[in-house]
PDB file of C-alpha atoms in Angstrom:
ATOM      1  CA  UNK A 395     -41.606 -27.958  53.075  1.00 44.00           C
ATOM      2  CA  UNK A 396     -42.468 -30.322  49.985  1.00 43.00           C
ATOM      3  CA  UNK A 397     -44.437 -32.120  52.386  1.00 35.00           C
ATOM      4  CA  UNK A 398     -41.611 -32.612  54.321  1.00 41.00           C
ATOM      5  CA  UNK A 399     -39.154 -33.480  51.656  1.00 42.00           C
ATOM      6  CA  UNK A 400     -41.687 -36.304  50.413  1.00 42.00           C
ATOM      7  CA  UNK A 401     -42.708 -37.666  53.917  1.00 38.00           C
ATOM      8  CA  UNK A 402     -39.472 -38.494  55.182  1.00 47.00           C
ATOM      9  CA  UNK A 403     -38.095 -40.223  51.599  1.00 53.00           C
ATOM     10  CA  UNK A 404     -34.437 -38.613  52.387  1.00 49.00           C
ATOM     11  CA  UNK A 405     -31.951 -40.790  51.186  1.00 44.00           C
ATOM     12  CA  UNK A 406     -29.145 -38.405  52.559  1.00 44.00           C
ATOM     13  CA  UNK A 407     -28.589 -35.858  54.774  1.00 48.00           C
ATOM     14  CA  UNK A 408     -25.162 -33.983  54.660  1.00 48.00           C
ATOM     15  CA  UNK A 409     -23.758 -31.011  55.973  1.00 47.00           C
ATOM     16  CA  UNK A 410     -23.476 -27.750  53.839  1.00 45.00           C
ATOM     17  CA  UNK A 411     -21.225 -25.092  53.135  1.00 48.00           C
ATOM     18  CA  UNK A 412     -23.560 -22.665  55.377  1.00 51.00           C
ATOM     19  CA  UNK A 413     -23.568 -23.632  58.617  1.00 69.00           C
ATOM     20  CA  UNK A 414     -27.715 -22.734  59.093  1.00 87.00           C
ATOM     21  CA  UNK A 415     -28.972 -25.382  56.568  1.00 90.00           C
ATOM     22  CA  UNK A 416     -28.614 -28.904  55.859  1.00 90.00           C
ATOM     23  CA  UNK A 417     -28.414 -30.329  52.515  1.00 90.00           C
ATOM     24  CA  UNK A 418     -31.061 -33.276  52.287  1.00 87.00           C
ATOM     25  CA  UNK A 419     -31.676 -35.417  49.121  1.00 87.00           C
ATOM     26  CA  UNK A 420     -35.267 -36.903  48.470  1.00 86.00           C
ATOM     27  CA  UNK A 421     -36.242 -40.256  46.986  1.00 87.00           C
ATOM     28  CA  UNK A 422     -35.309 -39.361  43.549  1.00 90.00           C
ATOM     29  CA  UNK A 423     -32.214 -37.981  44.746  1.00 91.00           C
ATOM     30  CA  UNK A 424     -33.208 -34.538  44.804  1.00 93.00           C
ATOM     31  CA  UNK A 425     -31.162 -32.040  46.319  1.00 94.00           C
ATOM     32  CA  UNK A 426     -32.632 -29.596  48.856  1.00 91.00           C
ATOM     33  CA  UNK A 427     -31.515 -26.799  51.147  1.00 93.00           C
ATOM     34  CA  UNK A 428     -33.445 -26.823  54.280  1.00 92.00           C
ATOM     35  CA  UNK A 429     -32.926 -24.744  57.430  1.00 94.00           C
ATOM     36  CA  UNK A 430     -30.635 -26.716  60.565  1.00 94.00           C
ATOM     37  CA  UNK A 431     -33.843 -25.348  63.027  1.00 94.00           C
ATOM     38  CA  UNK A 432     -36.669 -26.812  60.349  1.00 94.00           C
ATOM     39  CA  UNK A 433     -34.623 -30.371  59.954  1.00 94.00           C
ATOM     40  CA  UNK A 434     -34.496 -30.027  63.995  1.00 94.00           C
ATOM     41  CA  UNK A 435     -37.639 -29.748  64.936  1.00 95.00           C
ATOM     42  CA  UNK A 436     -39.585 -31.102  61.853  1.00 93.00           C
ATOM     43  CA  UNK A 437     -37.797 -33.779  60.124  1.00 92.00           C
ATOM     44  CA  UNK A 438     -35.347 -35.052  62.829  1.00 95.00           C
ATOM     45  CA  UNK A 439     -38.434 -36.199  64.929  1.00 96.00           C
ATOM     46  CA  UNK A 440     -40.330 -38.276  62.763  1.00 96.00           C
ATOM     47  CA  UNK A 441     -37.202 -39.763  61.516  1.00 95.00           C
ATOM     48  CA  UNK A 442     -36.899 -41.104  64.743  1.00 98.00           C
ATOM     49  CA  UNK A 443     -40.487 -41.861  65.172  1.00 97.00           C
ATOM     50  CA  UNK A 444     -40.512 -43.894  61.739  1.00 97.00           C
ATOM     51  CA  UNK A 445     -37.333 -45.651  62.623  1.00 97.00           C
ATOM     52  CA  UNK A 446     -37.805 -46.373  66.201  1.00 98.00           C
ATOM     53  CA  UNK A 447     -38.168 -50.063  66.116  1.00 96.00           C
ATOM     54  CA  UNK A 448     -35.631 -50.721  63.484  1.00 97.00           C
ATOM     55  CA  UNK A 449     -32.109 -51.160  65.037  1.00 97.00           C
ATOM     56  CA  UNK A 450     -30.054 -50.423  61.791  1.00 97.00           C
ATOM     57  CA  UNK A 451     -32.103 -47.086  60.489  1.00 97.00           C
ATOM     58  CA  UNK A 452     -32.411 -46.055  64.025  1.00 98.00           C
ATOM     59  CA  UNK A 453     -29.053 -46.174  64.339  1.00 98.00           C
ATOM     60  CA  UNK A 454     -28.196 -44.817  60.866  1.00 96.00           C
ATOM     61  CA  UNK A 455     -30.423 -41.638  62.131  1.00 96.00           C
ATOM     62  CA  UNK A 456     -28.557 -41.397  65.575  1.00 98.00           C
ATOM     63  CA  UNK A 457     -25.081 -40.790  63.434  1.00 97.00           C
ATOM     64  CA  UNK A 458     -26.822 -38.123  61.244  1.00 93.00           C
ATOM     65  CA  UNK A 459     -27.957 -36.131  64.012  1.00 95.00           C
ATOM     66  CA  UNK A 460     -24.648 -36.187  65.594  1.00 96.00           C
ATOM     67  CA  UNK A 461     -22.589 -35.372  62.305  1.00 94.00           C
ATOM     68  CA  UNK A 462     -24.984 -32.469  62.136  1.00 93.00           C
ATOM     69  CA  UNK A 463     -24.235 -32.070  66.191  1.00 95.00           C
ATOM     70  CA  UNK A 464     -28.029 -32.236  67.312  1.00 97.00           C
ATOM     71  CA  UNK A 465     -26.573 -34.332  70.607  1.00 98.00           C
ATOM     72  CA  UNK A 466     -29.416 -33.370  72.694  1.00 98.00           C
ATOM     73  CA  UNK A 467     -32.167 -34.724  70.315  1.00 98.00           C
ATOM     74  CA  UNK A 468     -30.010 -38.177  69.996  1.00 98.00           C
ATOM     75  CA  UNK A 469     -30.021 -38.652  73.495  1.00 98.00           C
ATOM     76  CA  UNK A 470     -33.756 -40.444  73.509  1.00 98.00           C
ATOM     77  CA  UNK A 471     -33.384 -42.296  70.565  1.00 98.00           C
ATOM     78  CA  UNK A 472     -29.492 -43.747  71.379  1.00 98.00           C
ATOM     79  CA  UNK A 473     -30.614 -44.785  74.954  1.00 98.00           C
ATOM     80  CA  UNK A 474     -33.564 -46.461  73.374  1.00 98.00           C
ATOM     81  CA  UNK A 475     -30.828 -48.175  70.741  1.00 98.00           C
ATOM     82  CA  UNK A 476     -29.578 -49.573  73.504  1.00 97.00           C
ATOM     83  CA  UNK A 477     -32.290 -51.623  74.664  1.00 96.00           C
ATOM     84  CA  UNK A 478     -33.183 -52.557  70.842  1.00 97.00           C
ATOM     85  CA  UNK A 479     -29.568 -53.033  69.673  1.00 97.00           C
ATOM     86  CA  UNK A 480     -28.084 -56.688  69.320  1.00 96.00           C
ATOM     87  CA  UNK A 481     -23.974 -55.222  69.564  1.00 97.00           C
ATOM     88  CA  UNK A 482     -23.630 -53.796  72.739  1.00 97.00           C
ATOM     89  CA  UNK A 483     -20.388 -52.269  72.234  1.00 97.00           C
ATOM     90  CA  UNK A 484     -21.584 -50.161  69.231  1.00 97.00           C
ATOM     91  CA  UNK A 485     -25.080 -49.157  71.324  1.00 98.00           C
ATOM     92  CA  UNK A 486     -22.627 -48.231  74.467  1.00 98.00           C
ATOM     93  CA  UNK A 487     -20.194 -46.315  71.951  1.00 97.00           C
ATOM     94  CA  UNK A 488     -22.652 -44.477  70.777  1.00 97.00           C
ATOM     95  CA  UNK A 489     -24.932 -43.657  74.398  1.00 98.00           C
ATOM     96  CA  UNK A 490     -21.348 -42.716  75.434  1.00 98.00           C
ATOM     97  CA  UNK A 491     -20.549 -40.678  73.174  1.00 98.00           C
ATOM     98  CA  UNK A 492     -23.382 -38.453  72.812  1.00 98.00           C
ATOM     99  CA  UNK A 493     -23.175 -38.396  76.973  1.00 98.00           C
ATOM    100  CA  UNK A 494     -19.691 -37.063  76.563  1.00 98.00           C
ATOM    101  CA  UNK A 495     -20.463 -34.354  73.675  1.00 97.00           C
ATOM    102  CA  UNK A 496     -23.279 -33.236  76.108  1.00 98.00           C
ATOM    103  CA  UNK A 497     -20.795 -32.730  78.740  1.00 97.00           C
ATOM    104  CA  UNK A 498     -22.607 -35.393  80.832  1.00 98.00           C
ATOM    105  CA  UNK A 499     -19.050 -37.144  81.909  1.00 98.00           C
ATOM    106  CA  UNK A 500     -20.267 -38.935  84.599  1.00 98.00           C
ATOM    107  CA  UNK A 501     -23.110 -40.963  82.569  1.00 98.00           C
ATOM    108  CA  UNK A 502     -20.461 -41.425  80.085  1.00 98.00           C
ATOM    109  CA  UNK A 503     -17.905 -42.975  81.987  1.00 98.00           C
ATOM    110  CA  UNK A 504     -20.758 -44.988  83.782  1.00 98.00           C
ATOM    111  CA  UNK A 505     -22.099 -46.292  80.126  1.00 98.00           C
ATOM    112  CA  UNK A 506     -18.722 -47.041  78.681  1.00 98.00           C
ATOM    113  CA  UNK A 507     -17.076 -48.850  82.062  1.00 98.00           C
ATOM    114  CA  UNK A 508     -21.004 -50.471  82.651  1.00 98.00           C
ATOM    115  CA  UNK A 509     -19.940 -52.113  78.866  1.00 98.00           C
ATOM    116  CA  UNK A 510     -16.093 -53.188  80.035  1.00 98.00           C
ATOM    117  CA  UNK A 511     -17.646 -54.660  83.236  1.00 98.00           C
ATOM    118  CA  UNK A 512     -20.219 -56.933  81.484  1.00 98.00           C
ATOM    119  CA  UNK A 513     -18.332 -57.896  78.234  1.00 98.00           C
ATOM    120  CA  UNK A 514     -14.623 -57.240  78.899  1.00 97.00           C
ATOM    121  CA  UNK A 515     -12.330 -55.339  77.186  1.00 97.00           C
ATOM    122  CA  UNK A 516     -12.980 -53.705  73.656  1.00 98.00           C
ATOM    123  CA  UNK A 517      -9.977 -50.941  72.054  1.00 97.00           C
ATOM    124  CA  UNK A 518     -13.045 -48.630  70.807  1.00 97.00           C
ATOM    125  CA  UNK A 519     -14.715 -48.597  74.610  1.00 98.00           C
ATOM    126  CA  UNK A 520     -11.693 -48.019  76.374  1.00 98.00           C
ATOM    127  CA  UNK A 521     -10.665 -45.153  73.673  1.00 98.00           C
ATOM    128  CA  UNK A 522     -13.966 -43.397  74.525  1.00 98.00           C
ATOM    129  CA  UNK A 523     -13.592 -43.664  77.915  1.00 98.00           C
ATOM    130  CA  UNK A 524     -10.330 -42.103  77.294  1.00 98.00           C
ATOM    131  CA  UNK A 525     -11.759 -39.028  75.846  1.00 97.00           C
ATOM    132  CA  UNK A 526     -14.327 -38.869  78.907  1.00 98.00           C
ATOM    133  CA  UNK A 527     -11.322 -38.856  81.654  1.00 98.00           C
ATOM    134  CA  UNK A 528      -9.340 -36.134  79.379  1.00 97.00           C
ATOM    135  CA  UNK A 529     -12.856 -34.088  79.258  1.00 97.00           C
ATOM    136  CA  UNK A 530     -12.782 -34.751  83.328  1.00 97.00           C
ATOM    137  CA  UNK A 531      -9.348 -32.719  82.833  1.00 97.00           C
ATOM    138  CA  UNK A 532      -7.023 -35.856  83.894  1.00 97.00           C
ATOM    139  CA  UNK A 533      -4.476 -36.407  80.818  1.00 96.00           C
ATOM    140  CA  UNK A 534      -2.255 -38.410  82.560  1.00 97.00           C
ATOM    141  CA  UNK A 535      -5.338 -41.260  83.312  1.00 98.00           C
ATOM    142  CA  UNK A 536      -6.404 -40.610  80.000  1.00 97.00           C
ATOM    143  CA  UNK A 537      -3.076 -41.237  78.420  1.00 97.00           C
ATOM    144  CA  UNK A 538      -2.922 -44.293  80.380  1.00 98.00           C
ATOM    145  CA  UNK A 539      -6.174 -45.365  79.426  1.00 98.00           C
ATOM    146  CA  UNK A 540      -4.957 -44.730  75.831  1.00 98.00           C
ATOM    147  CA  UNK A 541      -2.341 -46.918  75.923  1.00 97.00           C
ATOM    148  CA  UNK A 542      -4.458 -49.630  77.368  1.00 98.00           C
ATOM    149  CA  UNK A 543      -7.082 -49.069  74.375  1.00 98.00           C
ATOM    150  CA  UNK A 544      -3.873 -49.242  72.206  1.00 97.00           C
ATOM    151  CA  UNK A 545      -2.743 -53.016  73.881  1.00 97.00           C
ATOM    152  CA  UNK A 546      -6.129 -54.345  73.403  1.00 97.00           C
ATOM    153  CA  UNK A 547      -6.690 -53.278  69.740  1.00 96.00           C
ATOM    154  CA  UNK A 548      -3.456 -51.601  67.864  1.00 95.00           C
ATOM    155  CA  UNK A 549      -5.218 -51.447  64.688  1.00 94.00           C
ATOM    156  CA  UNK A 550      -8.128 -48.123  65.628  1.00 93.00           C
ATOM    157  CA  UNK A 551      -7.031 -45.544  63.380  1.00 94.00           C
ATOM    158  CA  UNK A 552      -8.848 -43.093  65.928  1.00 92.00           C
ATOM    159  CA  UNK A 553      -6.431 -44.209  68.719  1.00 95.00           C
ATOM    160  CA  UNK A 554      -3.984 -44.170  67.102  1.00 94.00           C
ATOM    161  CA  UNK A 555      -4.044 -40.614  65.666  1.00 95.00           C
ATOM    162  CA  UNK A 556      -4.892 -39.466  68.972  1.00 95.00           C
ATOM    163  CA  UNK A 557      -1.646 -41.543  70.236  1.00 96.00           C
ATOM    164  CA  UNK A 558       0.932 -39.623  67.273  1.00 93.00           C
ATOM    165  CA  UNK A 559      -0.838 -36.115  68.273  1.00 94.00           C
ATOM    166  CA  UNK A 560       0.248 -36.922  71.538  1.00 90.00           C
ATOM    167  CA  UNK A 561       3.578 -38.163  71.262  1.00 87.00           C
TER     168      UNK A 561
END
């Protein structure tokens, strides 16, 4: 696969119109249609592996896999974040997110309330943990939980969207 797409020089990766392949752009900007299971299992790894040690691209590959909704293969690499990343409340967002899209509630609500216990309250945190209690099927905690995202920081558009869809 163009020696995979140039050894990794994707500047891009987005989403297409088919939902079995991923549009990728190479280092001269380059558009290419590759398959979702051959960006999976060839090209998602070793963009991991070459970013591993670098907080920002590791990060930056974390948030492609999950807008392409490869959760499982993020797992690793966000828990690993964690221990590399310098803002805590992004590096427990993100664990706590991809723990939630996995269905894995309980690690979720332990990495998001592990974050609120250590460095106090944050609007995004306690948003996310709101989505983990309404996944654990209890709206009226979650609402609650909501609201108190909503006190601490009025300003998070995805709060607040979720606040008007509810009200």
């Amino acid at each position: 696969m163009m020696f995979l797409i140039a050894l990794l020089g994707i500047k891009a990766v987005n989403a297409s119109d088919n939902n079995d392949s991923i549009k990728v752009y190479d280092s001269k900007g380059t558009e290419h249609l590759i398959s979702r299971e051959f960006y999976r299992t060839n090209v998602l790894p070793e963009r991991f592996k070459k970013t591993w040690n670098d907080k920002d691209a590791l990060y930056s590959a974390i948030i492609t896999s999950l807008h392409e909704k490869f959760y499982l293969d993020a797992l690793e690499p966000a828990k690993h974040y964690q221990t590399i990343s310098k803002d805590p409340e992004s590096a427990s967002n993100l664990l706590g997110i991809i723990y939630t899209k996995l269905g894995h509630l309980k690690e979720a609500k332990d990495t998001l309330q592990a974050y609120l216990d250590v460095h106090g309250d944050s609007g995004v945190v306690i948003t996310n943990l709101a989505k983990v209690i309404a996944a654990e099927g209890n709206p009226e905690e979650s609402i609650r939980t909501l609201w108190r995202a909503l006190k601490v920081d009025p300003n998070q558009d995805n709060a607040l969207i979720w606040w008007s869809a509810i009200h």
